[in-house]
Amino acid sequence: MKSRNPPDRVIPLGLSLLPGMGHLALGKRSRGLPLLSFSLLLVLVLYGNWDAFLNAFETTAVDHWIAAVFLIVALAASVIYSVWDVHRLLGSPSEGRHGKSPFQLARRRFAANGLAVVALYVIGLLYLLALLAPLLAPYDPAAITDILATRYLPPSWAHLFGTDEFGRDLLSRALYGARVSLSVGLLAVLIAMSVGTTYGAVAAYFGGVVDNILMRIVDVVIAFPVFFLMLVLVGIFEANIVFLVLILGLTSWTGTARFIRGEMLSLKEREFTEAARSLGLPSWRIIVRHQIPNALSPVLVQAALMVGGMIGAEAALSFLGIGIRPPTPSWGNMVSGGQDALLVAWWVAFFPGALLALVVLSFNLLADGLRDALDPKALMQRFV
């Protein structure tokens, strides 16, 4: 009688309980190494901050609850995904013989770009640190004790990034500041992409008078200097995270709208659009289900570039003192707070400035990798 569980399948399935190990046993390094690194990092965070993890459920602070729950859910999800994917791979050993899907081909081209992969890991790590900031921060980011004894302490094992003029730990403030800067950049881009994509798709699909009116509105909006408009709005109204996200998102959608309109004008005359019309499908369904998905590839590249730009814009507003205001930390106001002490305490402005430069560079490299992955012609030109 044949064994129901052959030995060559029992080993990977058992290893799959350790996220990434089952993939490595099957030779899937591109999946196994990131999954193993991610799960090990979460385990190290949980082990090294066990007391903070337990205390998170005893406090009423929402951010502590979110960090603790995210840590549990992320660990559970990595194990479940590892078991499911290893089981799927074992059940389809002939994977890849019948060709690759467009997504698999794009993923393979993206993986060939080493700088883009490193940039993606850096971005993922920064967002992970931002989510887990309440568990990782060694000190209260707003705590002020003995200013004379703790102000402007240089980097050391007690304070890896040093302290500022009020004796606050800069590492803790940088972790909490990452939550502000990274979330503002991402959410503002989501708003800009949503508004711009919908606006441009409607203008291109209906054409004629509708297209002319909508695009003239875009021309009027573009005519205003966006940064100065943001300065005026943020200066008039009280700046907070929600308001800043809305201002950045609602003043940055015009480029996406014009870009989507150009893509949709070419898709409008394609055979699948004519077939959808002949079937009597409503206009909104043709736009949402058939046209927008086919125009999203270049939009993803533009979105990656815009996130870095949004983070820089938030930092610029905070640096000028009209963005996120202290004591709430953001990388921009941390750099602003250290500009008067560059000669005596360079670390106050250096570390948040270095994080800003790192994240903006990473998003630019990610956009370059996405451009090559989603456009095979661009990839071929790199090797000619």
Short mmCIF file of C-alpha atoms in Angstrom, two decimals:
data_model
loop_
_atom_site.label_atom_id
_atom_site.label_comp_id
_atom_site.label_asym_id
_atom_site.label_seq_id
_atom_site.Cartn_x
_atom_site.Cartn_y
_atom_site.Cartn_z
CA MET A 1 0.00 0.00 0.00
CA LYS A 2 1.32 3.41 -0.94
CA SER A 3 1.83 5.96 1.79
CA ARG A 4 -0.71 8.74 1.75
CA ASN A 5 1.98 11.25 2.73
CA PRO A 6 5.18 10.71 0.75
CA PRO A 7 8.34 11.72 2.66
CA ASP A 8 9.28 14.40 0.12
CA ARG A 9 6.02 16.18 0.90
CA VAL A 10 5.96 15.71 4.66
CA ILE A 11 9.23 17.62 5.14
CA PRO A 12 8.25 20.83 3.29
CA LEU A 13 4.77 20.85 4.85
CA GLY A 14 6.31 20.52 8.31
CA LEU A 15 8.84 23.23 7.54
CA SER A 16 6.07 25.50 6.25
CA LEU A 17 4.96 26.02 9.85
CA LEU A 18 8.13 28.13 10.06
CA PRO A 19 7.32 30.83 7.47
CA GLY A 20 9.74 30.72 4.57
CA MET A 21 11.46 27.44 5.44
CA GLY A 22 9.11 25.34 3.33
CA HIS A 23 9.70 27.58 0.33
CA LEU A 24 13.46 27.34 0.81
CA ALA A 25 13.20 23.54 0.94
CA LEU A 26 11.39 23.63 -2.39
CA GLY A 27 13.98 25.96 -3.90
CA LYS A 28 11.69 29.04 -3.92
CA ARG A 29 14.22 31.52 -2.57
CA SER A 30 12.46 34.60 -3.96
CA ARG A 31 9.47 33.82 -1.74
CA GLY A 32 11.18 32.04 1.13
CA LEU A 33 13.83 34.62 2.08
CA PRO A 34 11.47 37.64 2.37
CA LEU A 35 8.90 35.58 4.26
CA LEU A 36 11.52 34.17 6.63
CA SER A 37 13.08 37.60 7.21
CA PHE A 38 9.68 39.17 7.86
CA SER A 39 8.61 36.50 10.36
CA LEU A 40 11.96 36.51 12.16
CA LEU A 41 11.81 40.29 12.49
CA LEU A 42 8.32 40.07 14.01
CA VAL A 43 9.47 37.36 16.44
CA LEU A 44 12.46 39.47 17.48
CA VAL A 45 10.21 42.48 18.05
CA LEU A 46 7.83 40.37 20.14
CA TYR A 47 10.64 38.75 22.15
CA GLY A 48 12.54 41.97 22.74
CA ASN A 49 9.45 43.99 23.69
CA TRP A 50 7.37 41.40 25.50
CA ASP A 51 6.57 43.68 28.45
CA ALA A 52 5.55 46.53 26.16
CA PHE A 53 3.39 44.07 24.19
CA LEU A 54 1.55 42.95 27.33
CA ASN A 55 1.17 46.50 28.60
CA ALA A 56 -0.38 47.54 25.28
CA PHE A 57 -3.58 45.67 26.19
CA GLU A 58 -3.78 47.42 29.57
CA THR A 59 -3.71 50.95 28.19
CA THR A 60 -6.45 52.97 26.54
CA ALA A 61 -4.13 54.35 23.83
CA VAL A 62 -5.45 53.25 20.46
CA ASP A 63 -2.03 53.27 18.77
CA HIS A 64 -0.68 50.75 21.31
CA TRP A 65 -3.63 48.45 20.65
CA ILE A 66 -3.15 48.75 16.87
CA ALA A 67 0.56 47.90 17.15
CA ALA A 68 -0.05 44.86 19.38
CA VAL A 69 -2.93 43.50 17.29
CA PHE A 70 -0.99 44.08 14.06
CA LEU A 71 1.94 42.09 15.44
CA ILE A 72 -0.29 39.11 16.27
CA VAL A 73 -2.19 39.25 12.98
CA ALA A 74 1.00 39.60 10.92
CA LEU A 75 2.61 36.57 12.58
CA ALA A 76 -0.54 34.47 12.13
CA ALA A 77 -0.94 35.58 8.52
CA SER A 78 2.67 34.70 7.67
CA VAL A 79 2.22 31.17 9.05
CA ILE A 80 -1.13 30.66 7.27
CA TYR A 81 0.23 31.96 3.98
CA SER A 82 3.35 29.80 4.26
CA VAL A 83 1.33 26.61 4.84
CA TRP A 84 -1.16 27.44 2.08
CA ASP A 85 1.46 28.36 -0.51
CA VAL A 86 3.70 25.36 0.19
CA HIS A 87 0.67 23.07 -0.05
CA ARG A 88 -0.28 24.71 -3.35
CA LEU A 89 3.24 24.29 -4.73
CA LEU A 90 3.31 20.63 -3.72
CA GLY A 91 -0.04 20.06 -5.37
CA SER A 92 1.12 21.58 -8.68
CA PRO A 93 4.71 20.44 -9.29
CA SER A 94 4.37 21.24 -12.98
CA GLU A 95 3.90 24.96 -12.27
CA GLY A 96 5.39 27.04 -15.02
CA ARG A 97 5.16 24.49 -17.86
CA HIS A 98 2.16 26.15 -19.41
CA GLY A 99 3.59 29.63 -19.51
CA LYS A 100 3.60 32.55 -17.13
CA SER A 101 0.84 35.04 -16.43
CA PRO A 102 1.51 38.75 -17.05
CA PHE A 103 1.76 39.26 -13.28
CA GLN A 104 4.37 36.51 -12.95
CA LEU A 105 6.39 37.94 -15.82
CA ALA A 106 6.24 41.43 -14.29
CA ARG A 107 7.30 40.04 -10.92
CA ARG A 108 10.25 38.26 -12.51
CA ARG A 109 11.35 41.44 -14.32
CA PHE A 110 11.00 43.41 -11.08
CA ALA A 111 13.09 40.85 -9.17
CA ALA A 112 15.85 41.28 -11.77
CA ASN A 113 16.25 44.91 -10.67
CA GLY A 114 18.32 44.63 -7.49
CA LEU A 115 18.06 48.30 -6.52
CA ALA A 116 14.27 48.25 -6.82
CA VAL A 117 14.02 45.12 -4.67
CA VAL A 118 16.23 46.68 -1.99
CA ALA A 119 14.13 49.86 -2.15
CA LEU A 120 10.95 47.81 -1.68
CA TYR A 121 12.44 46.10 1.38
CA VAL A 122 13.52 49.45 2.84
CA ILE A 123 10.04 50.93 2.33
CA GLY A 124 8.40 47.86 3.85
CA LEU A 125 10.77 47.99 6.84
CA LEU A 126 10.08 51.68 7.45
CA TYR A 127 6.31 51.17 7.34
CA LEU A 128 6.66 48.17 9.66
CA LEU A 129 8.70 50.23 12.13
CA ALA A 130 6.09 53.00 11.93
CA LEU A 131 3.25 50.58 12.72
CA LEU A 132 5.15 49.06 15.64
CA ALA A 133 6.48 52.38 16.97
CA PRO A 134 4.59 52.17 20.31
CA LEU A 135 6.29 48.83 21.00
CA LEU A 136 9.73 49.75 19.69
CA ALA A 137 10.19 53.30 21.03
CA PRO A 138 12.51 53.09 24.07
CA TYR A 139 11.15 56.34 25.58
CA ASP A 140 8.07 58.48 25.53
CA PRO A 141 8.61 60.77 22.50
CA ALA A 142 7.10 63.76 24.32
CA ALA A 143 8.63 63.17 27.77
CA ILE A 144 10.60 66.10 29.20
CA THR A 145 12.49 65.48 32.43
CA ASP A 146 15.65 67.27 33.55
CA ILE A 147 16.40 69.50 30.55
CA LEU A 148 19.76 70.72 31.79
CA ALA A 149 21.03 67.16 32.27
CA THR A 150 19.53 65.55 29.17
CA ARG A 151 19.49 68.21 26.44
CA TYR A 152 21.70 67.74 23.38
CA LEU A 153 23.15 64.40 24.46
CA PRO A 154 25.17 62.88 21.58
CA PRO A 155 24.32 59.45 20.13
CA SER A 156 25.09 56.64 22.59
CA TRP A 157 23.78 53.23 23.64
CA ALA A 158 21.26 54.95 25.93
CA HIS A 159 20.07 57.27 23.13
CA LEU A 160 21.03 55.87 19.73
CA PHE A 161 20.02 59.07 17.91
CA GLY A 162 20.87 61.42 20.79
CA THR A 163 18.48 63.92 22.36
CA ASP A 164 17.09 67.31 21.31
CA GLU A 165 16.98 70.68 23.04
CA PHE A 166 14.31 69.48 25.47
CA GLY A 167 16.09 66.23 26.32
CA ARG A 168 13.64 64.09 24.31
CA ASP A 169 14.93 60.85 22.79
CA LEU A 170 15.34 61.36 19.03
CA LEU A 171 15.02 57.67 18.14
CA SER A 172 11.61 57.51 19.79
CA ARG A 173 10.55 60.73 18.08
CA ALA A 174 11.84 59.47 14.71
CA LEU A 175 9.79 56.27 15.07
CA TYR A 176 6.64 58.20 15.91
CA GLY A 177 7.46 60.78 13.25
CA ALA A 178 7.62 57.99 10.65
CA ARG A 179 3.97 57.25 11.35
CA VAL A 180 3.04 60.84 10.47
CA SER A 181 5.29 61.34 7.45
CA LEU A 182 4.73 57.93 5.84
CA SER A 183 0.97 57.86 6.44
CA VAL A 184 0.50 61.40 5.10
CA GLY A 185 2.42 60.54 1.93
CA LEU A 186 0.57 57.28 1.27
CA LEU A 187 -2.95 58.52 2.05
CA ALA A 188 -2.50 61.74 0.06
CA VAL A 189 -1.42 59.72 -2.99
CA LEU A 190 -4.41 57.39 -2.62
CA ILE A 191 -6.73 60.41 -2.66
CA ALA A 192 -4.93 62.01 -5.62
CA MET A 193 -4.90 58.75 -7.59
CA SER A 194 -8.58 58.03 -6.88
CA VAL A 195 -9.79 61.49 -7.84
CA GLY A 196 -7.49 61.82 -10.85
CA THR A 197 -8.21 58.35 -12.22
CA THR A 198 -12.00 58.77 -11.94
CA TYR A 199 -11.92 62.29 -13.37
CA GLY A 200 -9.71 61.41 -16.32
CA ALA A 201 -11.63 58.22 -17.12
CA VAL A 202 -14.98 60.02 -17.21
CA ALA A 203 -13.58 62.80 -19.41
CA ALA A 204 -12.06 60.36 -21.91
CA TYR A 205 -15.02 57.97 -22.07
CA PHE A 206 -17.75 60.55 -22.72
CA GLY A 207 -15.58 62.90 -24.83
CA GLY A 208 -17.01 65.85 -26.70
CA VAL A 209 -18.42 68.69 -24.60
CA VAL A 210 -17.96 66.77 -21.34
CA ASP A 211 -14.28 66.21 -22.09
CA ASN A 212 -13.72 69.86 -23.03
CA ILE A 213 -15.39 71.21 -19.89
CA LEU A 214 -13.62 68.81 -17.53
CA MET A 215 -10.20 69.37 -19.06
CA ARG A 216 -10.60 73.16 -19.01
CA ILE A 217 -11.25 72.84 -15.28
CA VAL A 218 -8.00 70.88 -15.01
CA ASP A 219 -6.18 73.67 -16.87
CA VAL A 220 -7.54 76.25 -14.45
CA VAL A 221 -6.46 74.20 -11.41
CA ILE A 222 -2.99 73.65 -12.89
CA ALA A 223 -2.63 77.40 -13.45
CA PHE A 224 -2.53 77.96 -9.67
CA PRO A 225 0.89 77.47 -8.02
CA VAL A 226 0.13 74.34 -6.01
CA PHE A 227 2.73 74.79 -3.28
CA PHE A 228 1.72 78.39 -2.60
CA LEU A 229 -1.93 77.33 -2.59
CA MET A 230 -1.07 74.75 0.07
CA LEU A 231 0.79 77.40 2.05
CA VAL A 232 -2.27 79.66 2.02
CA LEU A 233 -4.74 76.92 2.96
CA VAL A 234 -2.58 75.44 5.69
CA GLY A 235 -1.85 78.93 7.01
CA ILE A 236 -5.56 79.86 7.18
CA PHE A 237 -6.85 76.64 8.73
CA GLU A 238 -5.48 74.71 11.66
CA ALA A 239 -3.05 72.08 10.41
CA ASN A 240 -3.57 68.48 11.49
CA ILE A 241 -2.88 65.15 9.86
CA VAL A 242 -6.35 64.75 8.30
CA PHE A 243 -6.40 68.27 6.91
CA LEU A 244 -2.85 67.95 5.58
CA VAL A 245 -3.70 64.68 3.80
CA LEU A 246 -6.75 66.26 2.17
CA ILE A 247 -4.84 69.36 1.09
CA LEU A 248 -1.98 67.37 -0.44
CA GLY A 249 -4.30 64.87 -2.12
CA LEU A 250 -6.82 67.35 -3.51
CA THR A 251 -4.15 69.63 -4.99
CA SER A 252 -2.17 66.86 -6.74
CA TRP A 253 -4.72 64.95 -8.82
CA THR A 254 -4.54 66.96 -12.04
CA GLY A 255 -1.46 65.25 -13.47
CA THR A 256 -3.04 61.83 -12.94
CA ALA A 257 -6.28 63.01 -14.57
CA ARG A 258 -4.50 64.17 -17.74
CA PHE A 259 -2.40 61.03 -17.86
CA ILE A 260 -5.39 58.69 -17.43
CA ARG A 261 -7.33 60.62 -20.05
CA GLY A 262 -4.58 60.03 -22.60
CA GLU A 263 -4.45 56.31 -21.83
CA MET A 264 -8.23 55.95 -21.91
CA LEU A 265 -8.57 57.71 -25.27
CA SER A 266 -6.56 54.90 -26.84
CA LEU A 267 -8.46 52.19 -24.93
CA LYS A 268 -11.77 53.74 -25.94
CA GLU A 269 -11.42 52.47 -29.50
CA ARG A 270 -10.20 48.97 -28.63
CA GLU A 271 -12.18 45.86 -29.53
CA PHE A 272 -13.02 44.87 -25.95
CA THR A 273 -14.60 48.28 -25.33
CA GLU A 274 -16.71 47.98 -28.48
CA ALA A 275 -17.72 44.46 -27.45
CA ALA A 276 -18.76 45.68 -24.00
CA ARG A 277 -20.87 48.43 -25.56
CA SER A 278 -22.51 45.98 -27.96
CA LEU A 279 -23.50 43.81 -25.01
CA GLY A 280 -25.35 46.77 -23.51
CA LEU A 281 -23.15 47.17 -20.44
CA PRO A 282 -23.63 50.48 -18.58
CA SER A 283 -20.98 53.14 -18.96
CA TRP A 284 -19.79 52.98 -15.34
CA ARG A 285 -19.16 49.24 -15.64
CA ILE A 286 -17.20 49.62 -18.89
CA ILE A 287 -15.04 52.30 -17.25
CA VAL A 288 -14.49 50.48 -13.93
CA ARG A 289 -14.23 46.86 -15.11
CA HIS A 290 -12.67 47.12 -18.56
CA GLN A 291 -10.84 50.41 -19.13
CA ILE A 292 -9.32 51.56 -15.82
CA PRO A 293 -7.64 48.18 -15.06
CA ASN A 294 -5.91 48.31 -18.46
CA ALA A 295 -4.58 51.81 -17.77
CA LEU A 296 -3.33 51.23 -14.22
CA SER A 297 0.19 50.00 -14.99
CA PRO A 298 1.70 53.45 -15.70
CA VAL A 299 -0.42 54.91 -12.91
CA LEU A 300 1.32 52.64 -10.38
CA VAL A 301 4.68 54.03 -11.48
CA GLN A 302 3.42 57.58 -11.12
CA ALA A 303 1.95 56.76 -7.69
CA ALA A 304 5.30 55.47 -6.42
CA LEU A 305 6.95 58.72 -7.54
CA MET A 306 4.20 60.80 -5.98
CA VAL A 307 4.50 59.16 -2.55
CA GLY A 308 8.08 60.37 -2.25
CA GLY A 309 7.01 63.81 -3.42
CA MET A 310 4.14 63.95 -0.92
CA ILE A 311 6.43 62.97 1.95
CA GLY A 312 8.83 65.73 0.87
CA ALA A 313 5.96 68.24 0.64
CA GLU A 314 4.76 67.38 4.15
CA ALA A 315 8.30 67.72 5.45
CA ALA A 316 8.65 71.10 3.72
CA LEU A 317 5.42 72.41 5.26
CA SER A 318 6.42 71.14 8.70
CA PHE A 319 9.88 72.62 8.27
CA LEU A 320 8.30 76.02 7.57
CA GLY A 321 6.24 75.66 10.74
CA ILE A 322 2.80 75.46 9.09
CA GLY A 323 2.50 71.68 8.82
CA ILE A 324 2.47 69.20 11.68
CA ARG A 325 3.31 71.27 14.73
CA PRO A 326 5.29 70.18 17.81
CA PRO A 327 5.06 68.40 20.16
CA THR A 328 3.65 65.92 17.61
CA PRO A 329 6.78 64.59 15.91
CA SER A 330 7.25 64.44 12.16
CA TRP A 331 10.49 64.24 10.25
CA GLY A 332 9.95 67.72 8.86
CA ASN A 333 9.50 69.54 12.16
CA MET A 334 12.35 67.49 13.66
CA VAL A 335 14.69 68.82 10.97
CA SER A 336 13.31 72.31 11.57
CA GLY A 337 13.96 71.98 15.29
CA GLY A 338 17.60 71.08 14.69
CA GLN A 339 18.52 73.78 12.19
CA ASP A 340 19.56 76.25 14.92
CA ALA A 341 21.84 73.69 16.58
CA LEU A 342 23.74 72.27 13.62
CA LEU A 343 27.11 73.40 14.98
CA VAL A 344 26.62 72.06 18.51
CA ALA A 345 24.22 69.13 17.96
CA TRP A 346 24.34 67.95 14.34
CA TRP A 347 22.45 64.74 15.15
CA VAL A 348 19.17 66.57 15.86
CA ALA A 349 18.63 67.39 12.18
CA PHE A 350 20.84 64.70 10.63
CA PHE A 351 18.92 61.54 11.53
CA PRO A 352 15.39 62.68 10.51
CA GLY A 353 16.90 64.30 7.40
CA ALA A 354 18.68 61.06 6.53
CA LEU A 355 15.43 59.10 6.96
CA LEU A 356 13.64 61.56 4.68
CA ALA A 357 16.31 61.22 2.01
CA LEU A 358 16.28 57.43 2.34
CA VAL A 359 12.53 57.06 1.92
CA VAL A 360 12.29 59.48 -1.01
CA LEU A 361 15.20 57.75 -2.76
CA SER A 362 13.62 54.35 -2.11
CA PHE A 363 10.32 55.38 -3.66
CA ASN A 364 12.12 56.77 -6.71
CA LEU A 365 14.05 53.51 -7.15
CA LEU A 366 10.82 51.54 -6.66
CA ALA A 367 9.13 53.60 -9.37
CA ASP A 368 12.03 52.90 -11.72
CA GLY A 369 11.74 49.17 -11.02
CA LEU A 370 7.99 49.21 -11.59
CA ARG A 371 8.46 51.05 -14.87
CA ASP A 372 10.85 48.37 -16.11
CA ALA A 373 8.68 45.52 -14.82
CA LEU A 374 5.43 46.79 -16.31
CA ASP A 375 7.00 47.88 -19.61
CA PRO A 376 9.00 45.02 -21.21
CA LYS A 377 10.33 47.35 -23.93
CA ALA A 378 11.99 49.55 -21.30
CA LEU A 379 13.66 46.49 -19.80
CA MET A 380 14.97 45.34 -23.18
CA GLN A 381 16.45 48.78 -23.86
CA ARG A 382 18.51 48.57 -20.65
CA PHE A 383 20.42 45.56 -21.96
CA VAL A 384 20.88 46.73 -25.55
#
